Amino acid sequence: MNKYAIAIHGGAGTILKSSMTAEKEQLYTEGLKNAIAAGELILKNGGTSIDAVEKAVRSLEDNPLFNAGKGSVFSNSGKNEMDASIMNGQNLMAGAIAGVKNIKNPVSLAKAVMEKSEHVFLAGEGALEFAKFVGSEIENDAYFFEQMRFDQLEQAKLNDGVFLDHTPDKFENGEKKFGTVGAVALDIHGNLAAGTSTGGMTNKKFGRVGDSPIIGAGTYANNATCAISCTGHGEFFIRSVVAYDISCLMEYKGLSLKEACDLVVKNKLVNIGGEGGLIAIDSNGNIELPFNSEGMYRAKKNSDGELFVGIYGDSAITL
Amino acid sequence: MNKYAIAIHGGAGTILKSSMTAEKEQLYTEGLKNAIAAGELILKNGGTSIDAVEKAVRSLEDNPLFNAGKGSVFSNSGKNEMDASIMNGQNLMAGAIAGVKNIKNPVSLAKAVMEKSEHVFLAGEGALEFAKFVGSEIENDAYFFEQMRFDQLEQAKLNDGVFLDHTPDKFENGEKKFGTVGAVALDIHGNLAAGTSTGGMTNKKFGRVGDSPIIGAGTYANNATCAISCTGHGEFFIRSVVAYDISCLMEYKGLSLKEACDLVVKNKLVNIGGEGGLIAIDSNGNIELPFNSEGMYRAKKNSDGELFVGIYGDSAITL
């Protein structure tokens, strides 16, 4: 059988072992393992990378621990406004949505935009109309209500702050966390895919859109090079066109996946103050999980190897 | 004095001399000349490329002939929903807005996002709130009402079509026109900038967003390489990350501006069926105006040379 491989992330930022309880660590680890398993099930059975990416991201969206789908943070208006995108490396088809409310699985709506519309990118109320048109799963506000997220909004409003974080820790000690989820995969047919989904920033105003729904910035996939999903301070990732930059460094400059990832994440982004990380896979199934923040929720698995789950620095979580 | 240079576009598509009257040609030519003059006035007096780009694009937005600002086409809801973006090649700062209504000059709102917010990209109602917050010029619906545009919407609804075009010609003979405006400039300080603005597609539904507000796709500027503004079938330009692709081909593969433009517009885009064009400038003041459609409204001028205005194929308009 040909090789398959998958990697996922659940956000990057100031994630320190010292501020994590054993119980929370266990919950995050289980969440990451479940998402890998959902994607791997597709790949093992000969399914496509685009379906595997969708399933893995859906698993993270359905988990209230992560800032996407059910666990999305509250915007300033007290609503959950979500962004997502997905791209198929085989044909460079892509779909993206921004500022949508009440969609259970934004990544699946992005996939529907790719597969069932002539468009790539739909935003706001119009995207919700499209979701209804194609029969996406809609949930009421109560589904997205998480007390912890609502408390974060109240806290952020008190401080008049806009936070990218996804736990209340930062309000206590200035930590920064970037709540996004994503997946990249290679299937046995040799095709790459990438997907990203986010609930945005706590207390965000003015319809801010980050890099997650931007093809080339937060998400990119091309069989000729790599598939990428980013998480971090989105404004810097947009300005740096991060995901496509890695692809171009491979295609035009001949860098390996690792060389391109290290240059972009640990050099170029650091130089402009862009905190975060990304997951990357190439057509040989090589996986890179670089980040320049203290930690990144991440996991990977391929058809040959064992499961890796990481949260902090360089070390793996003992499974 | 150091060199300055500026180029603008007013959209690409099936623009044939056979379907143009002398009077219309004169009006378009005047519109393009006025926009160049507005930008050049800034550059000649030692102003910045970012200000010159803003002024040139504003001139095109204020001209009802072009599908941006005042001349924006009507979406399916009978509203004018506009997108724009701008980028400063000196510091890679950028601003973008999508799906905004009632903003007189979307490019100036994008510039305000860049200069007065911590964000890059604002969308929908939230972007309008930000516009009010920073005191952008707001116009009522009547300002944007152009009978010709409204007739286009009625016609498109009759045909149940979504049109990218900006004249009624296409409903008669299947022509395609991509209504977008944009400018790129080099100032005497050696800094590049790019900006793009559009009224979108006639009868567009579902909050469709094209490439115009996407940094890396419709707009990109970097002093190290080039400044780019695109016009065309936006979905293809997003999937191809067109503007940043040209920059990467120059930076990573050592191509000249002309080589990179030709490869992307006349080869890569053509191969995937992506119709349109772009305007490009490098830090030496070289300008390229490539397109793969029948025509593109375009003009350029630099501190040494004469004004060039083009509408059809390769030939200049006699001024």
XYZ file of C-alpha atoms in Angstrom:
638
model
C 0.000 0.000 0.000
C 1.139 3.515 -0.654
C 1.918 5.836 2.195
C -0.559 8.086 3.917
C 0.034 10.699 6.589
C -1.900 13.266 8.568
C -1.120 16.134 10.946
C -3.387 18.408 12.958
C -3.160 21.470 15.186
C -5.420 22.972 17.816
C -3.839 26.418 18.131
C -0.528 27.917 19.261
C 0.556 30.425 21.881
C 1.767 30.680 25.444
C 0.997 27.114 26.400
C 3.158 26.221 29.384
C 3.299 22.971 31.295
C 3.423 25.014 34.499
C -0.052 26.408 33.894
C -1.603 23.108 32.766
C -3.217 20.561 35.075
C -2.752 16.835 34.425
C -6.489 16.574 33.839
C -6.543 19.375 31.225
C -3.491 17.934 29.505
C -5.266 14.593 29.302
C -8.381 16.192 27.793
C -6.404 18.063 25.132
C -4.401 14.930 24.330
C -7.585 12.896 23.938
C -9.048 15.600 21.683
C -6.007 15.584 19.428
C -5.922 11.752 19.330
C -9.602 11.599 18.405
C -9.104 14.087 15.554
C -6.138 12.123 14.177
C -8.166 8.916 14.415
C -11.100 10.471 12.536
C -8.823 11.529 9.685
C -6.761 8.340 9.670
C -9.850 6.162 9.371
C -10.547 7.793 6.004
C -6.953 7.512 4.800
C -6.494 3.885 5.916
C -9.536 2.869 3.910
C -8.219 4.493 0.745
C -10.235 7.670 1.092
C -9.087 11.095 -0.055
C -6.945 13.593 1.787
C -9.668 16.235 1.397
C -12.169 14.002 3.216
C -9.610 13.136 5.888
C -8.855 16.814 6.477
C -12.564 17.583 6.737
C -13.189 14.794 9.232
C -10.197 15.666 11.408
C -11.153 19.346 11.515
C -14.801 18.467 12.256
C -13.642 16.435 15.237
C -11.771 19.481 16.584
C -14.717 21.782 15.779
C -17.051 19.501 17.763
C -14.728 19.578 20.780
C -15.453 22.569 23.054
C -11.802 22.704 24.144
C -10.731 24.221 20.825
C -11.625 27.653 19.446
C -13.555 26.554 16.352
C -17.083 25.298 15.762
C -18.751 24.457 19.092
C -15.889 25.904 21.135
C -15.746 29.230 19.290
C -15.087 32.319 21.348
C -17.583 35.185 21.543
C -17.186 38.285 19.424
C -17.981 41.701 20.884
C -21.615 41.324 19.825
C -21.918 38.185 21.953
C -22.102 35.998 18.858
C -19.841 33.255 17.584
C -18.500 34.336 14.192
C -16.464 31.661 12.499
C -14.044 31.440 9.559
C -12.759 28.389 7.705
C -11.111 27.260 4.487
C -10.088 24.086 2.705
C -7.950 23.370 -0.370
C -7.392 20.334 -2.566
C -3.780 19.997 -3.726
C -4.723 17.760 -6.648
C -6.620 20.408 -8.621
C -6.015 23.598 -6.615
C -9.744 23.883 -5.935
C -10.565 25.739 -2.733
C -13.441 26.935 -0.570
C -13.604 29.475 2.246
C -16.118 31.215 4.480
C -15.810 34.147 6.888
C -17.965 35.683 9.575
C -20.605 32.944 9.629
C -22.841 32.247 12.593
C -24.702 29.100 13.674
C -22.857 26.711 11.369
C -22.041 23.477 13.209
C -19.001 22.655 11.080
C -17.517 25.626 9.228
C -14.911 23.437 7.479
C -17.705 21.430 5.858
C -19.360 24.649 4.685
C -16.037 25.716 3.157
C -15.916 22.312 1.426
C -19.467 22.844 0.132
C -18.423 26.229 -1.289
C -15.581 24.445 -3.106
C -17.736 21.596 -4.393
C -21.165 23.147 -4.931
C -20.593 26.773 -5.948
C -18.644 28.556 -8.654
C -17.030 30.610 -5.943
C -14.119 30.254 -3.564
C -14.984 32.667 -0.771
C -18.357 33.570 0.775
C -18.786 35.889 3.759
C -21.322 36.920 6.385
C -25.077 36.570 6.043
C -24.670 35.527 2.418
C -22.548 32.562 3.444
C -25.254 31.516 5.922
C -27.843 31.750 3.126
C -25.650 29.485 1.014
C -25.351 27.073 3.952
C -29.126 26.826 4.161
C -29.320 26.435 0.384
C -26.982 23.418 0.420
C -28.399 21.966 3.631
C -25.480 22.510 6.026
C -26.078 21.604 9.651
C -27.289 24.713 11.483
C -27.228 24.940 15.281
C -28.901 27.485 17.523
C -26.931 29.861 19.723
C -27.277 27.541 22.722
C -25.153 24.881 20.981
C -22.241 27.314 20.830
C -22.699 28.615 24.377
C -19.813 27.665 26.609
C -19.750 29.370 30.003
C -15.946 29.572 29.923
C -16.033 31.421 26.572
C -18.731 33.796 27.791
C -16.701 34.567 30.904
C -13.754 35.335 28.622
C -15.882 37.848 26.724
C -17.047 39.526 29.933
C -13.461 39.679 31.117
C -12.233 41.061 27.794
C -14.957 43.714 27.778
C -13.959 44.754 31.298
C -10.412 45.198 30.069
C -11.628 46.667 26.786
C -9.317 44.201 25.111
C -9.457 42.081 22.033
C -7.993 38.701 22.736
C -6.820 36.009 20.397
C -6.590 33.557 23.231
C -8.674 30.592 24.030
C -8.346 30.144 27.732
C -8.866 32.644 30.505
C -5.270 32.185 31.691
C -3.950 35.130 29.752
C -6.095 37.640 31.531
C -4.274 36.598 34.670
C -0.698 36.473 33.461
C -0.513 38.027 30.013
C -0.358 34.803 28.049
C -1.251 34.742 24.401
C -3.001 31.861 22.699
C -4.200 31.642 19.128
C -7.296 29.528 18.880
C -7.481 27.844 15.524
C -7.671 24.244 14.405
C -6.430 22.674 11.214
C -5.386 19.530 9.407
C -3.156 18.533 6.486
C -3.035 15.116 4.876
C -1.514 12.952 2.149
C -3.670 10.090 0.866
C -2.606 6.808 -0.757
C -3.420 8.288 -4.152
C -0.651 10.846 -3.644
C -2.955 13.829 -3.177
C -2.451 16.565 -0.586
C -5.101 18.657 1.178
C -5.283 21.292 3.925
C -8.045 22.823 6.038
C -8.283 25.441 8.784
C -11.123 26.600 11.057
C -11.414 29.220 13.775
C -13.822 30.940 16.106
C -11.777 34.132 15.885
C -10.865 36.454 18.713
C -12.690 36.987 21.993
C -14.422 40.397 21.977
C -13.466 40.999 18.335
C -15.140 44.007 16.722
C -15.606 45.421 13.270
C -15.960 42.087 11.481
C -12.258 41.307 11.737
C -11.160 38.460 9.473
C -7.876 36.661 10.173
C -5.753 34.393 8.015
C -7.770 31.198 8.523
C -10.153 31.705 5.557
C -7.510 33.228 3.284
C -6.173 30.846 0.642
C -2.415 31.426 0.510
C -2.223 32.893 4.013
C -3.800 30.430 6.492
C -4.369 27.489 4.146
C -2.738 26.194 0.960
C -2.351 22.829 -0.776
C -0.598 21.849 -3.996
C 0.491 18.316 -4.896
C 3.622 19.807 -6.479
C 4.857 21.129 -3.147
C 2.993 20.873 0.156
C -0.175 21.338 2.194
C -0.196 23.899 5.006
C -2.546 25.009 7.802
C -1.553 27.947 10.015
C -2.374 29.206 13.493
C -1.161 32.429 15.006
C -1.494 36.197 14.971
C -3.463 36.284 11.724
C -2.576 39.807 10.624
C 1.093 38.871 10.307
C 0.216 35.645 8.514
C -1.886 37.567 5.954
C 0.790 40.179 5.302
C 3.386 37.411 4.889
C 1.161 35.155 2.737
C 2.623 32.401 4.919
C 1.136 29.207 3.492
C 1.897 30.048 -0.140
C 5.330 31.386 0.804
C 6.357 27.918 1.979
C 5.066 26.418 -1.266
C 6.999 28.992 -3.353
C 10.218 28.468 -1.393
C 9.967 24.760 -2.258
C 8.904 25.195 -5.885
C 11.013 28.180 -6.934
C 14.021 27.981 -4.591
C 14.274 24.222 -4.196
C 14.082 24.218 -0.399
C 12.927 21.090 1.442
C 9.706 21.227 3.447
C 11.723 21.519 6.654
C 13.996 24.271 5.304
C 11.019 26.273 4.017
C 9.066 25.871 7.271
C 12.020 26.865 9.441
C 12.797 29.916 7.290
C 9.220 31.192 7.343
C 8.184 30.378 10.915
C 11.445 30.767 12.839
C 13.010 33.557 10.787
C 10.712 35.645 8.571
C 7.712 35.653 10.924
C 9.887 36.215 14.002
C 11.516 39.220 12.310
C 8.173 41.009 11.931
C 6.807 39.905 15.319
C 4.399 37.332 13.917
C 3.737 34.754 16.619
C 2.297 31.326 15.872
C 2.948 28.139 13.990
C 1.734 25.805 11.301
C 1.471 22.190 10.214
C 2.953 21.104 6.901
C 3.146 17.957 4.811
C 4.779 17.220 1.462
C 4.002 14.649 -1.218
C 6.498 12.189 0.303
C 4.596 12.251 3.573
C 7.206 14.310 5.411
C 5.578 16.302 8.189
C 6.764 19.487 9.905
C 5.080 21.132 12.907
C 7.054 24.376 13.415
C 6.031 27.168 15.796
C 7.721 30.195 17.321
C 5.461 30.475 20.366
C 5.892 28.522 23.613
C 3.590 25.762 22.525
C 1.202 24.434 19.921
C -1.441 21.745 20.303
C -0.399 19.291 17.603
C -0.348 15.668 16.531
C 0.736 13.561 13.576
C 0.580 10.002 12.361
C 1.477 8.167 9.185
C 0.951 4.699 7.770
C 4.367 3.528 9.014
C 4.757 5.227 12.299
C 3.471 5.834 15.727
C 1.226 8.599 16.904
C 2.945 11.790 18.057
C 1.110 14.271 20.261
C 2.755 17.513 21.373
C 1.609 20.502 23.385
C 4.706 22.285 24.752
C 8.186 23.027 23.357
C 9.840 20.151 21.539
C 8.842 17.201 23.651
C 6.115 14.690 22.924
C 3.340 13.884 25.349
C 3.723 10.386 26.789
C 0.737 8.466 25.500
C 15.198 63.893 -8.838
C 14.695 60.190 -8.433
C 12.323 58.343 -10.670
C 8.657 57.881 -10.007
C 6.111 55.848 -11.943
C 2.453 54.897 -11.765
C 0.104 52.504 -13.540
C -3.636 51.960 -13.238
C -6.331 49.634 -14.516
C -10.094 49.887 -14.843
C -10.937 46.231 -15.446
C -10.283 43.566 -18.075
C -12.432 41.376 -20.290
C -14.025 41.212 -23.712
C -13.407 44.832 -24.611
C -13.511 45.120 -28.406
C -13.074 48.206 -30.533
C -15.962 46.943 -32.677
C -18.415 47.277 -29.793
C -17.112 50.673 -28.586
C -18.344 54.062 -29.786
C -15.895 56.917 -30.248
C -17.716 58.808 -27.524
C -17.457 55.970 -24.997
C -13.796 55.444 -25.854
C -13.192 59.121 -25.196
C -14.946 58.951 -21.831
C -12.946 55.903 -20.695
C -9.713 57.517 -21.912
C -10.481 60.701 -19.981
C -11.279 58.661 -16.867
C -7.969 56.828 -17.057
C -6.036 60.063 -17.726
C -7.671 61.756 -14.763
C -6.769 58.891 -12.449
C -3.129 58.919 -13.604
C -3.019 62.684 -13.111
C -4.421 62.396 -9.577
C -1.724 59.899 -8.634
C 1.087 61.652 -10.469
C 0.397 64.941 -8.726
C 1.282 63.262 -5.434
C 4.402 61.583 -6.814
C 5.707 64.681 -8.599
C 5.540 66.644 -5.374
C 7.570 64.052 -3.490
C 4.583 62.318 -1.912
C 4.388 58.635 -1.129
C 3.374 55.790 -3.409
C 0.691 54.725 -0.939
C -0.939 58.174 -1.168
C -0.615 58.188 -4.962
C -2.258 54.769 -5.194
C -5.089 55.898 -2.930
C -5.710 59.055 -4.959
C -5.622 57.283 -8.332
C -8.020 54.586 -7.139
C -10.334 57.206 -5.588
C -10.512 58.937 -8.956
C -11.623 55.678 -10.583
C -14.052 54.945 -7.706
C -15.651 58.373 -8.172
C -16.138 57.746 -11.909
C -19.415 55.938 -12.640
C -17.875 54.282 -15.713
C -15.870 51.875 -13.593
C -17.198 49.089 -11.354
C -15.939 50.396 -8.013
C -17.174 53.049 -5.577
C -19.883 55.160 -7.243
C -20.066 52.925 -10.319
C -20.396 49.657 -8.378
C -22.743 47.056 -9.809
C -25.759 45.825 -7.871
C -25.679 42.554 -5.948
C -28.705 40.262 -5.928
C -30.137 42.143 -2.932
C -30.146 45.381 -4.948
C -27.301 46.769 -2.873
C -23.796 47.838 -3.797
C -21.365 45.645 -1.857
C -17.775 46.662 -2.316
C -14.331 45.169 -1.632
C -10.928 46.862 -1.587
C -7.372 46.470 -0.370
C -4.111 48.384 -0.226
C -0.526 47.444 0.649
C 2.623 49.388 1.423
C 5.757 47.765 -0.018
C 8.059 49.606 2.399
C 6.847 47.869 5.560
C 4.462 45.193 4.241
C 1.578 46.841 6.086
C -1.800 46.218 4.503
C -5.502 46.943 4.872
C -8.566 45.343 3.293
C -12.352 45.428 3.480
C -15.038 43.196 1.982
C -18.789 43.392 1.567
C -19.162 47.003 2.668
C -22.073 49.204 1.684
C -22.416 52.985 1.437
C -18.695 53.760 1.617
C -17.803 56.483 -0.881
C -14.200 55.372 -1.301
C -13.523 51.773 -0.277
C -9.778 52.104 -0.969
C -9.553 54.865 1.631
C -11.381 52.671 4.146
C -8.855 49.892 3.429
C -6.097 52.460 4.054
C -7.752 53.447 7.338
C -7.822 49.775 8.392
C -4.079 49.634 7.674
C -3.269 52.869 9.481
C -5.796 53.072 12.308
C -6.537 49.505 13.388
C -4.496 46.539 14.563
C -6.145 44.481 11.866
C -5.636 43.856 8.172
C -9.050 42.677 7.028
C -12.547 43.792 8.111
C -15.779 42.543 6.538
C -19.483 43.342 6.304
C -21.447 45.354 8.845
C -18.442 45.399 11.151
C -16.344 47.146 8.513
C -19.070 49.769 8.130
C -19.059 50.290 11.911
C -15.287 50.814 11.740
C -15.792 53.287 8.878
C -18.153 55.333 11.031
C -15.744 55.063 13.957
C -12.879 56.571 11.919
C -15.078 59.074 10.084
C -14.991 57.654 6.550
C -17.206 59.380 3.995
C -20.575 57.608 3.920
C -23.017 58.071 1.035
C -26.652 57.068 0.842
C -27.926 54.492 -1.616
C -28.916 57.202 -4.116
C -25.242 58.168 -4.599
C -24.501 54.663 -5.864
C -27.611 54.408 -8.026
C -26.755 54.260 -11.702
C -29.641 53.378 -14.013
C -27.314 51.394 -16.288
C -26.155 49.233 -13.362
C -29.722 48.679 -12.185
C -30.767 47.625 -15.678
C -27.864 45.153 -15.617
C -29.209 43.654 -12.383
C -32.719 43.340 -13.805
C -31.293 41.727 -16.919
C -29.119 39.362 -14.887
C -32.066 38.365 -12.706
C -34.142 37.630 -15.807
C -31.368 35.340 -17.002
C -30.800 34.085 -13.441
C -27.147 34.785 -14.049
C -24.306 36.125 -12.010
C -22.214 38.453 -14.072
C -18.750 39.772 -13.521
C -19.206 42.309 -16.257
C -19.640 45.996 -16.110
C -21.504 46.907 -19.246
C -24.753 45.510 -20.614
C -22.981 44.410 -23.797
C -22.396 40.912 -22.590
C -26.027 40.070 -22.171
C -26.330 40.667 -25.862
C -23.276 38.869 -27.180
C -21.774 36.803 -24.391
C -18.927 39.146 -23.588
C -17.186 38.991 -20.267
C -15.844 42.001 -18.428
C -14.262 42.096 -15.010
C -15.042 45.333 -13.299
C -12.255 46.241 -10.927
C -9.973 49.238 -10.598
C -6.467 49.429 -9.243
C -3.196 51.310 -9.091
C 0.471 50.587 -8.444
C 3.170 53.188 -7.911
C 6.845 53.829 -7.189
C 7.663 57.068 -5.388
C 10.890 59.106 -5.424
C 11.799 57.605 -2.046
C 11.985 54.184 -3.689
C 8.848 52.793 -2.071
C 6.255 50.671 -3.857
C 2.515 50.432 -3.163
C -0.552 48.746 -4.652
C -4.317 49.126 -4.273
C -7.424 47.482 -5.728
C -11.154 48.237 -5.462
C -14.269 46.613 -6.892
C -18.041 46.700 -6.849
C -18.120 42.939 -7.376
C -20.434 41.022 -9.677
C -23.867 42.031 -10.935
C -26.555 39.915 -9.207
C -23.972 38.282 -6.930
C -25.417 36.192 -4.124
C -24.234 34.556 -0.943
C -21.765 37.276 0.018
C -19.247 36.238 -2.627
C -15.801 37.746 -2.097
C -13.348 37.873 -5.006
C -9.608 38.423 -5.089
C -9.657 42.223 -4.799
C -9.541 42.379 -0.970
C -7.202 39.404 -0.606
C -3.588 40.345 0.135
C -1.437 38.037 -2.002
C -4.207 37.325 -4.520
C -5.562 40.650 -5.872
C -3.060 43.013 -4.269
C 0.547 42.779 -3.099
C 3.467 45.173 -2.625
C 7.024 44.607 -1.450
C 9.946 46.984 -2.076
C 12.172 43.927 -2.559
C 10.234 42.810 -5.620
C 7.149 44.511 -7.024
C 3.684 45.985 -6.522
C 0.704 44.284 -8.176
C -3.032 44.956 -8.636
C -5.177 42.345 -10.410
C -8.450 42.291 -12.317
C -10.178 39.214 -13.652
C -12.135 36.120 -12.723
C -11.391 36.382 -9.006
C -11.817 32.734 -8.071
C -8.889 31.739 -10.292
C -6.785 34.600 -8.962
C -7.419 33.478 -5.353
C -6.571 29.829 -6.045
C -3.393 30.928 -7.858
C -2.372 33.535 -5.237
C -1.517 35.601 -8.308
C -0.040 38.810 -6.887
C 2.302 37.064 -4.448
C 3.206 34.457 -7.057
C 4.765 37.172 -9.211
C 6.682 38.491 -6.222
C 7.975 34.979 -5.370
C 9.006 34.259 -8.953
C 11.142 37.409 -8.817
C 12.538 36.894 -5.318
C 13.096 33.131 -5.296
C 13.606 32.303 -8.967
C 15.299 35.505 -10.131
C 12.808 36.278 -12.897
C 12.428 39.836 -14.163
C 9.105 41.614 -13.643
C 8.227 40.983 -17.286
C 9.166 37.297 -17.162
C 7.177 36.749 -13.974
C 4.126 38.608 -15.303
C 4.134 36.738 -18.609
C 4.518 33.355 -16.911
C 1.653 33.959 -14.489
C -0.834 35.796 -16.718
C -0.181 34.267 -20.128
C 0.761 30.760 -19.042
C -0.279 29.639 -15.550
C -3.632 31.482 -15.474
C -4.463 30.532 -19.049
C -3.813 26.860 -18.239
C -6.507 26.835 -15.549
C -8.935 29.045 -17.477
C -8.351 32.149 -15.384
C -9.226 35.173 -17.489
C -8.035 38.674 -16.647
C -4.952 40.781 -16.210
C -2.912 42.865 -13.826
C -0.696 45.902 -13.498
C 2.805 45.552 -12.085
C 5.717 47.787 -11.192
C 9.180 47.049 -9.804
C 11.577 49.147 -7.750
C 13.356 50.356 -10.913
C 10.110 51.791 -12.197
C 9.605 49.112 -14.847
C 5.910 48.675 -15.577
C 4.084 45.674 -17.043
C 0.385 45.605 -17.987
C -0.252 41.955 -18.993
C -3.679 40.457 -19.679
C -5.012 37.321 -21.334
C -8.461 38.706 -22.188
C -9.286 40.776 -25.273
C -8.742 44.049 -23.537
C -7.970 45.860 -20.305
C -8.589 49.500 -19.425
C -5.091 50.627 -18.463
C -2.685 53.538 -18.338
C 0.837 54.318 -17.159
C 3.178 57.231 -16.790
C 6.594 57.816 -15.263
C 8.797 60.792 -14.506
C 10.689 60.387 -17.795
C 8.066 59.324 -20.231
C 4.858 60.062 -21.906
C 1.421 58.953 -20.914
C 0.259 55.595 -22.270
C -3.424 54.717 -22.357
C -4.640 51.355 -23.651
C -8.020 49.672 -23.914
C -7.809 46.913 -26.544
C -5.130 44.373 -27.514
C -1.590 45.743 -27.688
C -2.123 49.153 -29.218
C -2.179 52.480 -27.429
C -5.048 54.915 -27.680
C -4.055 58.019 -29.640
C -4.211 60.865 -27.162
